[in-house]
Coordinates of C-alpha atoms in Angstrom, one line a residue:
M1031 CA 213.0 95.3 -169.3
G1032 CA 210.1 94.9 -166.9
F1033 CA 207.6 97.1 -168.8
A1034 CA 206.0 97.0 -172.2
R1035 CA 203.0 98.2 -174.1
A1036 CA 200.6 96.7 -176.7
C1037 CA 197.4 98.0 -178.3
S1038 CA 193.9 96.6 -178.6
V1039 CA 190.4 98.1 -179.1
A1040 CA 187.4 98.4 -176.7
L1041 CA 184.0 98.5 -178.3
V1042 CA 181.4 101.0 -176.9
G1043 CA 178.2 100.1 -178.8
V1044 CA 179.4 100.0 -182.5
E1045 CA 182.2 102.4 -182.0
G1046 CA 185.8 101.5 -181.0
V1047 CA 188.3 103.1 -178.6
V1048 CA 192.0 102.2 -178.9
V1049 CA 193.2 100.8 -175.6
E1050 CA 196.8 100.7 -174.5
V1051 CA 197.6 97.4 -172.7
Q1052 CA 200.5 98.0 -170.3
A1053 CA 202.4 95.1 -168.6
D1054 CA 204.7 95.7 -165.6
L1055 CA 207.0 93.1 -164.1
E1056 CA 208.4 93.6 -160.6
P1057 CA 210.3 91.4 -158.2
G1058 CA 208.1 89.7 -155.7
V1059 CA 205.7 86.8 -155.2
A1060 CA 204.3 85.6 -158.5
A1061 CA 200.8 87.2 -159.1
F1062 CA 198.7 88.5 -161.9
T1063 CA 196.7 91.7 -161.4
L1064 CA 194.5 93.2 -164.1
V1065 CA 193.2 96.8 -163.7
G1066 CA 191.5 99.3 -165.9
L1067 CA 187.7 98.7 -165.5
P1068 CA 187.5 95.2 -166.9
D1069 CA 184.3 93.1 -166.9
K1070 CA 184.1 89.4 -165.8
S1071 CA 185.0 87.9 -169.1
L1072 CA 188.1 90.2 -169.3
V1073 CA 189.2 89.4 -165.7
E1074 CA 189.1 85.7 -166.6
S1075 CA 191.7 86.4 -169.4
R1076 CA 194.4 86.1 -166.7
D1077 CA 194.0 82.3 -166.7
R1078 CA 193.5 82.0 -170.4
V1079 CA 196.6 84.1 -171.3
R1080 CA 198.8 82.2 -168.8
A1081 CA 197.9 78.8 -170.1
A1082 CA 198.1 79.9 -173.8
V1083 CA 201.6 81.3 -173.3
V1084 CA 202.9 78.2 -171.5
N1085 CA 201.3 75.8 -174.1
S1086 CA 202.8 77.9 -176.9
G1087 CA 206.3 77.0 -175.7
A1088 CA 207.1 80.3 -174.1
E1089 CA 208.1 80.8 -170.4
W1090 CA 205.7 82.6 -168.1
P1091 CA 207.5 85.2 -165.9
Q1092 CA 207.5 84.2 -162.2
K1093 CA 207.3 87.7 -160.9
K1094 CA 204.6 90.1 -159.7
L1095 CA 202.7 91.1 -162.9
T1096 CA 200.4 94.0 -163.2
V1097 CA 198.5 94.6 -166.5
G1098 CA 196.7 98.0 -166.9
L1099 CA 194.2 98.9 -169.6
S1100 CA 194.3 102.6 -170.4
P1101 CA 192.2 104.8 -170.6
A1102 CA 191.0 103.4 -167.3
S1103 CA 187.7 105.3 -167.5
V1104 CA 186.4 103.4 -170.5
P1105 CA 184.5 100.2 -169.7
K1106 CA 186.1 97.2 -171.3
G1107 CA 184.6 93.8 -171.8
G1108 CA 185.0 90.6 -173.9
S1109 CA 187.8 88.3 -174.7
G1110 CA 189.3 90.3 -177.6
F1111 CA 192.1 91.7 -175.4
D1112 CA 193.8 88.3 -174.8
L1113 CA 196.2 88.6 -177.7
A1114 CA 197.4 92.1 -176.7
V1115 CA 197.8 91.1 -173.1
A1116 CA 199.9 88.0 -174.0
C1117 CA 202.2 90.1 -176.3
A1118 CA 202.6 92.8 -173.7
V1119 CA 203.6 90.3 -171.0
L1120 CA 206.1 88.6 -173.4
C1121 CA 207.6 91.9 -174.3
A1122 CA 208.0 92.8 -170.6
A1123 CA 209.7 89.4 -170.1
E1124 CA 212.0 90.2 -173.1
R1125 CA 210.7 87.2 -175.2
I1126 CA 209.6 89.7 -177.9
D1127 CA 211.2 92.9 -179.0
P1128 CA 208.9 95.8 -178.0
A1129 CA 209.6 97.6 -181.3
A1130 CA 207.9 94.7 -183.1
I1131 CA 204.5 95.6 -181.6
A1132 CA 204.9 99.4 -181.2
D1133 CA 202.5 100.3 -184.1
V1134 CA 200.3 97.1 -184.1
V1135 CA 196.8 96.7 -182.9
M1136 CA 195.9 93.1 -181.7
I1137 CA 192.4 91.7 -181.5
G1138 CA 191.6 88.1 -180.6
E1139 CA 190.8 85.6 -177.9
L1140 CA 193.2 82.9 -176.8
G1141 CA 192.3 79.3 -176.1
L1142 CA 194.1 77.4 -173.4
D1143 CA 196.1 75.6 -176.0
G1144 CA 197.3 78.8 -177.6
R1145 CA 195.0 78.9 -180.6
V1146 CA 193.6 82.3 -181.5
R1147 CA 189.8 82.3 -181.5
P1148 CA 187.7 84.9 -183.5
V1149 CA 185.7 87.5 -181.6
R1150 CA 182.8 89.8 -182.6
G1151 CA 183.1 93.4 -183.7
V1152 CA 186.4 93.0 -185.7
L1153 CA 185.3 95.5 -188.4
P1154 CA 184.4 98.4 -186.1
A1155 CA 187.5 97.7 -184.0
V1156 CA 189.8 97.9 -187.1
L1157 CA 187.9 101.0 -188.3
A1158 CA 188.7 102.6 -184.9
A1159 CA 192.4 101.6 -185.2
A1160 CA 192.6 103.1 -188.7
E1161 CA 191.0 106.3 -187.5
A1162 CA 193.6 106.5 -184.7
G1163 CA 196.4 106.2 -187.2
Y1164 CA 197.4 102.6 -186.9
G1165 CA 198.3 100.8 -190.1
K1166 CA 198.8 97.2 -188.9
V1167 CA 196.4 94.9 -187.1
V1168 CA 196.6 91.3 -186.0
V1169 CA 193.3 89.4 -186.0
P1170 CA 192.2 85.7 -185.9
E1171 CA 192.5 84.0 -189.3
Q1172 CA 188.8 83.5 -189.6
T1173 CA 188.1 87.3 -189.4
A1174 CA 191.0 88.4 -191.6
G1175 CA 188.5 89.0 -194.5
E1176 CA 186.4 91.2 -192.3
A1177 CA 189.4 93.3 -191.2
A1178 CA 190.6 93.6 -194.7
L1179 CA 187.5 95.6 -195.6
V1180 CA 189.1 98.7 -194.0
P1181 CA 191.3 100.4 -196.6
G1182 CA 194.9 101.4 -195.8
V1183 CA 195.3 98.8 -193.1
S1184 CA 197.7 95.8 -193.3
V1185 CA 196.1 92.7 -191.8
L1186 CA 197.8 89.7 -190.4
G1187 CA 195.6 86.7 -189.7
V1188 CA 197.0 84.1 -187.3
R1189 CA 195.9 80.7 -186.1
S1190 CA 197.9 80.5 -182.9
L1191 CA 199.9 82.6 -180.4
R1192 CA 202.9 80.4 -181.4
Q1193 CA 202.6 81.7 -185.0
L1194 CA 202.4 85.3 -183.8
I1195 CA 205.5 85.0 -181.6
A1196 CA 207.4 83.6 -184.5
V1197 CA 206.3 86.5 -186.8
L1198 CA 207.2 89.1 -184.3
S1199 CA 210.5 87.5 -183.4
D1200 CA 211.5 87.0 -187.1
E1201 CA 211.6 83.2 -186.7
P1202 CA 210.3 80.5 -188.9
V1203 CA 206.5 80.4 -188.7
P1204 CA 205.3 76.9 -187.7
D1205 CA 202.4 75.3 -189.5
E1206 CA 199.3 75.0 -187.5
P1207 CA 196.5 72.5 -188.4
Q1208 CA 193.1 73.8 -189.3
S1209 CA 190.6 74.0 -186.4
H1210 CA 188.1 71.7 -188.2
E1211 CA 188.0 68.9 -190.7
E1212 CA 187.0 69.5 -194.3
G1213 CA 183.2 69.4 -194.7
R1214 CA 182.5 69.8 -191.0
P1215 CA 181.5 73.0 -189.2
D1216 CA 184.2 75.1 -187.6
T1217 CA 183.7 75.1 -183.9
M1218 CA 185.9 78.2 -183.6
L1219 CA 183.1 80.2 -185.2
A1220 CA 180.6 79.4 -182.4
G1221 CA 181.4 82.6 -180.5
L1222 CA 180.6 84.6 -183.6
M1223 CA 177.3 83.1 -184.6
V1224 CA 175.6 83.1 -181.2
P1225 CA 173.8 86.4 -180.7
G1226 CA 174.3 88.3 -177.5
T1227 CA 171.9 87.9 -174.6
G1228 CA 168.5 89.3 -175.5
I1229 CA 169.7 90.6 -178.8
G1230 CA 168.7 89.1 -182.1
T1231 CA 166.0 86.8 -180.6
G1232 CA 163.3 86.3 -183.1
L1233 CA 165.0 88.2 -185.9
A1234 CA 165.0 86.9 -189.5
M1235 CA 167.9 88.2 -191.5
G1236 CA 166.9 88.5 -195.2
S1237 CA 170.4 89.5 -196.2
A1238 CA 171.6 86.0 -195.7
Q1239 CA 169.3 84.7 -198.4
G1240 CA 170.8 83.7 -201.7
E1241 CA 169.8 85.6 -204.9
G1242 CA 168.1 82.5 -206.2
N1243 CA 166.1 81.9 -203.0
R1244 CA 164.7 85.4 -202.5
P1245 CA 160.9 85.7 -202.7
D1246 CA 159.6 87.2 -206.0
L1247 CA 157.0 90.0 -206.1
A1248 CA 155.3 88.3 -209.0
D1249 CA 154.1 85.6 -206.4
V1250 CA 151.7 88.2 -204.9
A1251 CA 148.2 87.8 -206.5
G1252 CA 146.4 91.0 -207.3
Q1253 CA 146.9 93.9 -204.8
E1254 CA 147.7 96.6 -207.4
L1255 CA 147.6 99.5 -204.9
P1256 CA 149.6 97.8 -202.1
R1257 CA 152.2 96.8 -204.7
K1258 CA 152.4 100.4 -205.9
A1259 CA 152.8 101.6 -202.3
L1260 CA 155.6 99.0 -201.8
E1261 CA 157.4 100.4 -204.8
V1262 CA 157.0 104.0 -203.6
A1263 CA 158.2 103.0 -200.1
A1264 CA 161.4 101.4 -201.6
A1265 CA 162.1 104.3 -204.0
G1266 CA 161.8 107.1 -201.3
A1267 CA 162.5 105.1 -198.1
H1268 CA 159.0 105.9 -196.8
H1269 CA 157.5 104.1 -193.8
L1270 CA 154.5 102.0 -194.6
L1271 CA 151.4 100.6 -192.9
F1272 CA 149.5 97.7 -194.3
S1273 CA 146.1 97.1 -192.7
G1274 CA 143.6 94.5 -193.7
P1275 CA 142.1 91.1 -192.8
P1276 CA 144.3 88.0 -192.3
G1277 CA 145.3 86.2 -195.5
A1278 CA 145.2 89.3 -197.7
G1279 CA 148.9 89.2 -198.4
K1280 CA 150.4 91.8 -196.0
T1281 CA 153.3 89.7 -194.9
M1282 CA 154.0 88.4 -198.4
L1283 CA 154.3 92.0 -199.6
A1284 CA 156.6 93.1 -196.7
E1285 CA 158.9 90.1 -197.1
R1286 CA 159.6 91.2 -200.7
L1287 CA 160.5 94.8 -199.9
S1288 CA 164.1 94.3 -199.2
A1289 CA 164.6 92.5 -202.5
I1290 CA 163.5 95.6 -204.5
L1291 CA 165.8 98.0 -202.5
P1292 CA 169.0 99.0 -204.2
T1293 CA 172.3 97.3 -203.3
L1294 CA 174.0 99.0 -200.5
T1295 CA 176.8 101.5 -201.3
R1296 CA 180.3 100.8 -199.9
Q1297 CA 179.8 103.2 -197.0
E1298 CA 176.4 101.7 -196.2
S1299 CA 177.8 98.2 -196.4
L1300 CA 180.5 99.0 -193.9
E1301 CA 177.9 100.6 -191.5
V1302 CA 175.6 97.5 -191.7
T1303 CA 178.5 95.0 -191.4
A1304 CA 179.9 96.8 -188.3
V1305 CA 176.5 96.5 -186.5
H1306 CA 176.0 92.9 -187.5
S1307 CA 179.6 92.0 -186.5
V1308 CA 179.0 93.5 -183.0
A1309 CA 175.7 91.7 -182.7
G1310 CA 177.2 88.4 -183.8
I1311 CA 174.9 87.7 -186.8
L1312 CA 177.4 88.2 -189.6
P1313 CA 176.9 85.3 -192.0
P1314 CA 180.0 83.0 -192.2
G1315 CA 182.0 83.4 -195.3
E1316 CA 180.4 86.8 -196.0
P1317 CA 182.6 89.5 -194.4
L1318 CA 180.7 92.3 -196.2
V1319 CA 176.9 92.7 -196.1
S1320 CA 175.9 94.1 -199.5
R1321 CA 172.1 93.6 -199.5
A1322 CA 169.6 95.6 -197.4
P1323 CA 168.9 93.6 -194.2
Y1324 CA 165.4 92.5 -193.3
C1325 CA 164.5 92.1 -189.6
A1326 CA 161.2 90.8 -188.4
P1327 CA 161.0 90.5 -184.6
H1328 CA 158.2 88.6 -183.0
H1329 CA 155.4 90.7 -181.4
S1330 CA 156.5 89.5 -177.9
A1331 CA 159.8 91.4 -178.3
T1332 CA 160.7 93.7 -175.4
M1333 CA 161.5 97.4 -175.8
Q1334 CA 165.2 96.5 -175.1
S1335 CA 165.4 94.0 -177.9
L1336 CA 163.8 96.5 -180.3
I1337 CA 165.7 99.6 -179.4
G1338 CA 168.9 98.2 -177.8
G1339 CA 170.1 97.6 -174.3
G1340 CA 170.8 94.7 -172.1
N1341 CA 172.9 94.2 -169.0
G1342 CA 176.1 96.3 -168.8
M1343 CA 177.0 98.2 -171.9
P1344 CA 174.0 98.5 -174.3
R1345 CA 174.0 96.3 -177.4
P1346 CA 172.3 96.8 -180.8
G1347 CA 168.6 96.1 -181.0
A1348 CA 166.3 95.3 -183.9
V1349 CA 166.2 98.9 -185.1
S1350 CA 170.0 98.9 -185.5
L1351 CA 170.1 95.4 -187.0
A1352 CA 167.7 96.8 -189.6
H1353 CA 169.9 99.8 -190.3
R1354 CA 169.8 100.7 -194.1
G1355 CA 167.2 97.9 -194.5
V1356 CA 163.7 96.9 -193.5
L1357 CA 162.2 96.5 -190.0
F1358 CA 158.9 94.6 -190.4
L1359 CA 156.5 94.5 -187.4
D1360 CA 153.9 91.9 -188.2
E1361 CA 150.8 92.0 -186.0
A1362 CA 151.9 95.5 -185.0
P1363 CA 149.0 96.1 -182.5
E1364 CA 150.1 93.0 -180.6
F1365 CA 153.5 94.7 -179.7
S1366 CA 153.6 96.4 -176.3
V1367 CA 152.6 100.1 -176.5
R1368 CA 155.9 101.1 -174.8
A1369 CA 157.9 99.3 -177.4
L1370 CA 156.0 100.8 -180.3
D1371 CA 156.2 104.3 -179.0
A1372 CA 159.9 103.9 -178.4
L1373 CA 160.3 103.8 -182.2
R1374 CA 159.2 107.4 -182.6
Q1375 CA 162.6 109.0 -181.9
P1376 CA 164.7 106.7 -184.2
L1377 CA 162.1 107.1 -187.0
E1378 CA 162.9 110.9 -187.0
S1379 CA 166.6 111.0 -186.1
G1380 CA 168.0 107.8 -187.7
H1381 CA 169.9 106.8 -184.6
V1382 CA 169.3 105.6 -181.0
V1383 CA 170.9 107.0 -177.9
V1384 CA 170.8 104.3 -175.1
A1385 CA 171.8 105.3 -171.6
R1386 CA 172.6 102.7 -169.0
S1387 CA 174.6 102.8 -165.8
A1388 CA 177.6 101.3 -167.6
G1389 CA 177.6 104.1 -170.2
V1390 CA 175.8 105.8 -173.0
V1391 CA 176.0 104.6 -176.6
R1392 CA 174.8 106.0 -179.9
L1393 CA 173.6 103.3 -182.3
P1394 CA 172.7 103.8 -186.0
A1395 CA 169.0 103.2 -186.8
R1396 CA 168.1 104.5 -190.2
F1397 CA 165.6 101.9 -191.3
L1398 CA 162.5 101.6 -193.4
M1399 CA 159.6 100.5 -191.2
V1400 CA 156.7 98.4 -192.4
L1401 CA 153.7 97.7 -190.1
A1402 CA 151.1 95.1 -190.7
A1403 CA 147.9 95.2 -188.7
N1404 CA 144.5 93.5 -188.6
P1405 CA 141.4 95.7 -188.2
C1406 CA 140.3 94.1 -185.0
P1407 CA 141.4 91.2 -182.6
C1408 CA 139.6 88.6 -184.8
G1409 CA 140.6 90.3 -188.1
R1410 CA 137.1 90.1 -189.7
H1411 CA 135.9 93.6 -188.7
T1412 CA 135.9 95.1 -192.3
L1413 CA 134.7 91.9 -194.1
T1414 CA 131.0 91.8 -195.2
G1415 CA 129.2 88.8 -193.7
A1416 CA 132.4 87.5 -192.0
G1417 CA 130.8 87.3 -188.5
C1418 CA 133.0 89.7 -186.5
E1419 CA 131.9 89.5 -182.9
C1420 CA 134.3 92.0 -181.5
P1421 CA 132.5 94.8 -179.6
P1422 CA 133.1 98.4 -180.8
S1423 CA 135.0 99.2 -177.7
S1424 CA 137.4 96.3 -178.3
V1425 CA 137.9 97.4 -181.9
R1426 CA 138.7 100.9 -180.8
R1427 CA 141.2 99.8 -178.1
Y1428 CA 142.9 97.4 -180.6
Q1429 CA 143.3 100.1 -183.2
A1430 CA 144.4 102.7 -180.6
R1431 CA 147.4 100.5 -179.8
L1432 CA 149.1 102.2 -182.8
S1433 CA 149.3 105.7 -181.3
G1434 CA 148.7 108.9 -183.2
P1435 CA 152.2 110.2 -182.9
L1436 CA 153.6 106.9 -184.3
L1437 CA 151.2 106.8 -187.2
D1438 CA 151.9 110.5 -187.9
R1439 CA 155.5 109.3 -188.8
V1440 CA 154.2 106.7 -191.3
D1441 CA 154.1 108.1 -194.8
L1442 CA 152.0 105.5 -196.5
R1443 CA 148.9 103.9 -195.1
V1444 CA 147.3 101.3 -197.4
R1445 CA 144.4 99.0 -196.8
V1446 CA 145.0 95.5 -198.2
A1447 CA 141.7 94.0 -199.4
P1448 CA 141.0 90.3 -199.5
V1449 CA 142.3 88.6 -202.7
T1450 CA 139.6 87.9 -205.2
R1451 CA 139.2 84.4 -206.7
A1452 CA 140.1 85.6 -210.2
D1453 CA 143.4 87.1 -208.9
L1454 CA 144.2 84.0 -206.8
M1455 CA 143.7 81.6 -209.8
G1456 CA 145.8 83.8 -212.0
R1457 CA 143.1 84.9 -214.4
G1458 CA 144.2 88.5 -214.2
G1459 CA 147.8 87.6 -215.1
R1460 CA 150.9 87.6 -213.0
G1461 CA 152.1 90.9 -211.5
E1462 CA 155.5 92.4 -212.3
S1463 CA 158.5 90.6 -211.0
T1464 CA 161.0 91.8 -208.4
D1465 CA 163.6 92.6 -211.0
D1466 CA 161.3 94.9 -213.0
V1467 CA 160.2 96.9 -209.9
A1468 CA 163.7 97.0 -208.6
A1469 CA 164.9 98.6 -211.8
R1470 CA 162.4 101.4 -211.5
V1471 CA 163.3 101.9 -207.8
R1472 CA 167.0 102.2 -208.7
A1473 CA 166.3 104.7 -211.4
A1474 CA 164.1 106.8 -209.0
R1475 CA 166.8 106.7 -206.3
R1476 CA 169.4 107.9 -208.9
R1477 CA 167.2 110.8 -209.8
A1478 CA 166.8 111.7 -206.1
A1479 CA 170.5 111.4 -205.4
D1480 CA 171.4 113.6 -208.3
R1481 CA 168.9 116.3 -207.2
L1482 CA 170.2 116.1 -203.6
A1483 CA 173.9 116.0 -204.5
G1484 CA 175.9 118.3 -202.2
T1485 CA 173.4 117.9 -199.4
P1486 CA 173.5 115.5 -196.4
W1487 CA 170.5 113.6 -197.7
T1488 CA 170.3 110.9 -200.3
T1489 CA 166.6 109.9 -200.3
N1490 CA 163.4 111.9 -200.3
S1491 CA 162.3 110.7 -196.9
E1492 CA 165.4 112.4 -195.3
V1493 CA 164.8 115.9 -196.8
P1494 CA 163.6 118.4 -194.1
G1495 CA 160.2 120.1 -194.6
H1496 CA 161.8 123.5 -194.8
E1497 CA 163.8 122.5 -197.9
L1498 CA 160.6 121.1 -199.5
R1499 CA 158.7 124.4 -198.9
T1500 CA 161.5 126.8 -199.8
R1501 CA 164.0 125.3 -202.3
L1502 CA 162.5 122.0 -203.7
L1503 CA 159.2 123.5 -204.9
A1504 CA 156.3 121.5 -206.4
A1505 CA 154.5 122.7 -209.5
P1506 CA 152.3 125.8 -209.0
G1507 CA 148.9 124.9 -207.5
A1508 CA 150.0 121.3 -206.6
L1509 CA 149.6 122.0 -202.8
L1510 CA 146.1 123.4 -202.8
E1511 CA 144.4 120.1 -201.9
A1512 CA 147.0 119.3 -199.2
E1513 CA 146.6 122.7 -197.7
R1514 CA 142.8 122.3 -197.5
D1515 CA 143.3 118.9 -195.7
M1516 CA 145.6 120.6 -193.2
E1517 CA 143.0 123.3 -192.5
R1518 CA 140.4 120.6 -192.0
G1519 CA 142.6 118.8 -189.5
L1520 CA 143.3 115.8 -191.7
L1521 CA 147.0 116.6 -191.9
T1522 CA 149.5 117.8 -189.3
A1523 CA 152.5 120.0 -190.2
R1524 CA 154.6 116.8 -190.1
G1525 CA 152.0 115.1 -192.3
L1526 CA 152.1 117.8 -194.9
D1527 CA 155.9 117.5 -195.1
R1528 CA 155.6 113.7 -195.5
V1529 CA 153.0 114.0 -198.3
L1530 CA 155.4 116.3 -200.1
R1531 CA 158.2 113.8 -199.8
V1532 CA 156.0 111.0 -201.2
A1533 CA 155.0 113.3 -204.1
W1534 CA 158.6 113.9 -204.9
T1535 CA 159.1 110.1 -205.0
L1536 CA 156.1 109.6 -207.3
A1537 CA 157.6 112.3 -209.6
D1538 CA 161.0 110.4 -209.5
L1539 CA 159.3 107.1 -210.4
R1540 CA 157.7 108.6 -213.5
G1541 CA 160.8 110.6 -214.5
A1542 CA 159.4 114.1 -213.9
D1543 CA 161.4 117.1 -212.8
R1544 CA 158.9 118.0 -210.0
P1545 CA 155.6 116.9 -208.5
E1546 CA 152.4 117.9 -210.2
A1547 CA 148.9 118.1 -208.7
A1548 CA 148.3 114.4 -209.7
D1549 CA 151.3 113.3 -207.7
M1550 CA 150.1 115.3 -204.7
A1551 CA 146.6 113.7 -205.0
V1552 CA 148.1 110.2 -205.0
A1553 CA 150.4 111.0 -202.1
L1554 CA 147.4 112.3 -200.1
E1555 CA 145.4 109.1 -200.9
L1556 CA 148.3 106.9 -199.9
R1557 CA 148.5 108.7 -196.5
T1558 CA 144.9 109.4 -195.6
G1559 CA 143.2 106.5 -197.4
I1560 CA 140.6 108.9 -198.8
P1561 CA 140.1 108.4 -202.6
R1562 CA 141.0 111.6 -204.5
G1563 CA 139.6 110.7 -207.9
A1564 CA 143.1 110.7 -209.4
A1565 CA 144.7 107.7 -211.1
M1566 CA 148.3 106.8 -210.6
P1567 CA 150.3 109.3 -212.7
E1568 CA 151.9 107.9 -215.8
R1569 CA 155.6 107.9 -216.4
A1570 CA 156.9 110.9 -218.2
S1571 CA 157.9 110.4 -221.8

């Protein structure tokens, strides 16, 4: 025949583009040319594919071979095209019937011995294939569960090229031994578990924790107001700042936030799993991420590792790995000012657009941000008799590292006081458990979702200010104090909208139909830190 086509998928960020792999055989000196904007790892597929075909018992055509990847304008990288290249070559050499692969998308890396090795990004690749109208995909056996998450797609998981040739040729399928012994780690998964260069460094993924090992909110001693702020943040997806001296419990509180968040919906799980699959941090044996992720990068993280980037095509950063979950920045003033200010745009839009010379990608980044900060470099500035020796200018510079525009996007700002001896020794009794708080959070989220049904929003933090001021109205007179704060310069227009959103969350937590003046007072206190003389509103009867 001399010419054949196969299909694979190129990933651009976390989105896929179906690529047609064309193989052309012509008389001439044996050579293998690969065109179509491939990167280095894809250029090396020439040697991998040739060795895999020969070691699988098939004959390599001794002709001039040209393999083109179309569309040629889309950058292509990685080793996931190996399987499609091998099948296209074998079809051109008349070893496989071209009709057998006409409507099949193939994703997988080939070892020199013909084994099919798993690659990252299988879920977004299969999603792209399904959206393009393909109903059959071939993937490595280890990632078949991930590919099967996409509805309406028939998935074939194979261990070797030899098996795939037999399936496509309607021949008896040979048995292939497993790639690892029972009880020993699978070396074939090494390529999936190693994060990409500069991505994932210093990230702690809470979604991989078992249900029995997750930290309990009851372990936190005292801290009634910070615990309430944590509950409000989870119920309405509000960003949160904990400030206070070292050892007060800021990190303990933040680490327990993801556990009180509701379980991800099916659509949210697919979004999170797609990002984690591309980044190479999908837990083995868990093809679908169902719990809200928790990412806590070290304060030495660069702007690229937080926002996304890297050499060549940009890859997901911490804000994307925390999509639909929690991004915790401990010791927030120690982060670089450029990195912190780069968070301002994704906090508003819920996504990141990263432009590099290799291309522009749009990455999801709708996360709940928690900041933890000490009051000064030594951390003892607000403690009576603690001996803080930081000069006032040093304290001002330290606190100014969290810029005004960034803090304006933080709904809740809570001071965490030192734990008292009575609370630490348990004399005041244990606080509520994670399960009790999570139940109230789920109920509040359901109320918000019912109220926002038919709109693009699902949580209070997403509702635009115009809607809050024109359609979703608070009780008469509830906004008077907030309006006075705005006139005095204590609130910006954005700040007023965020106070309204928090008030709606407080109303949802107590089961009310709309915010009252007491809800607004608490929301103002949680944002400004100024006591308003109003206790936490009781739950509606």
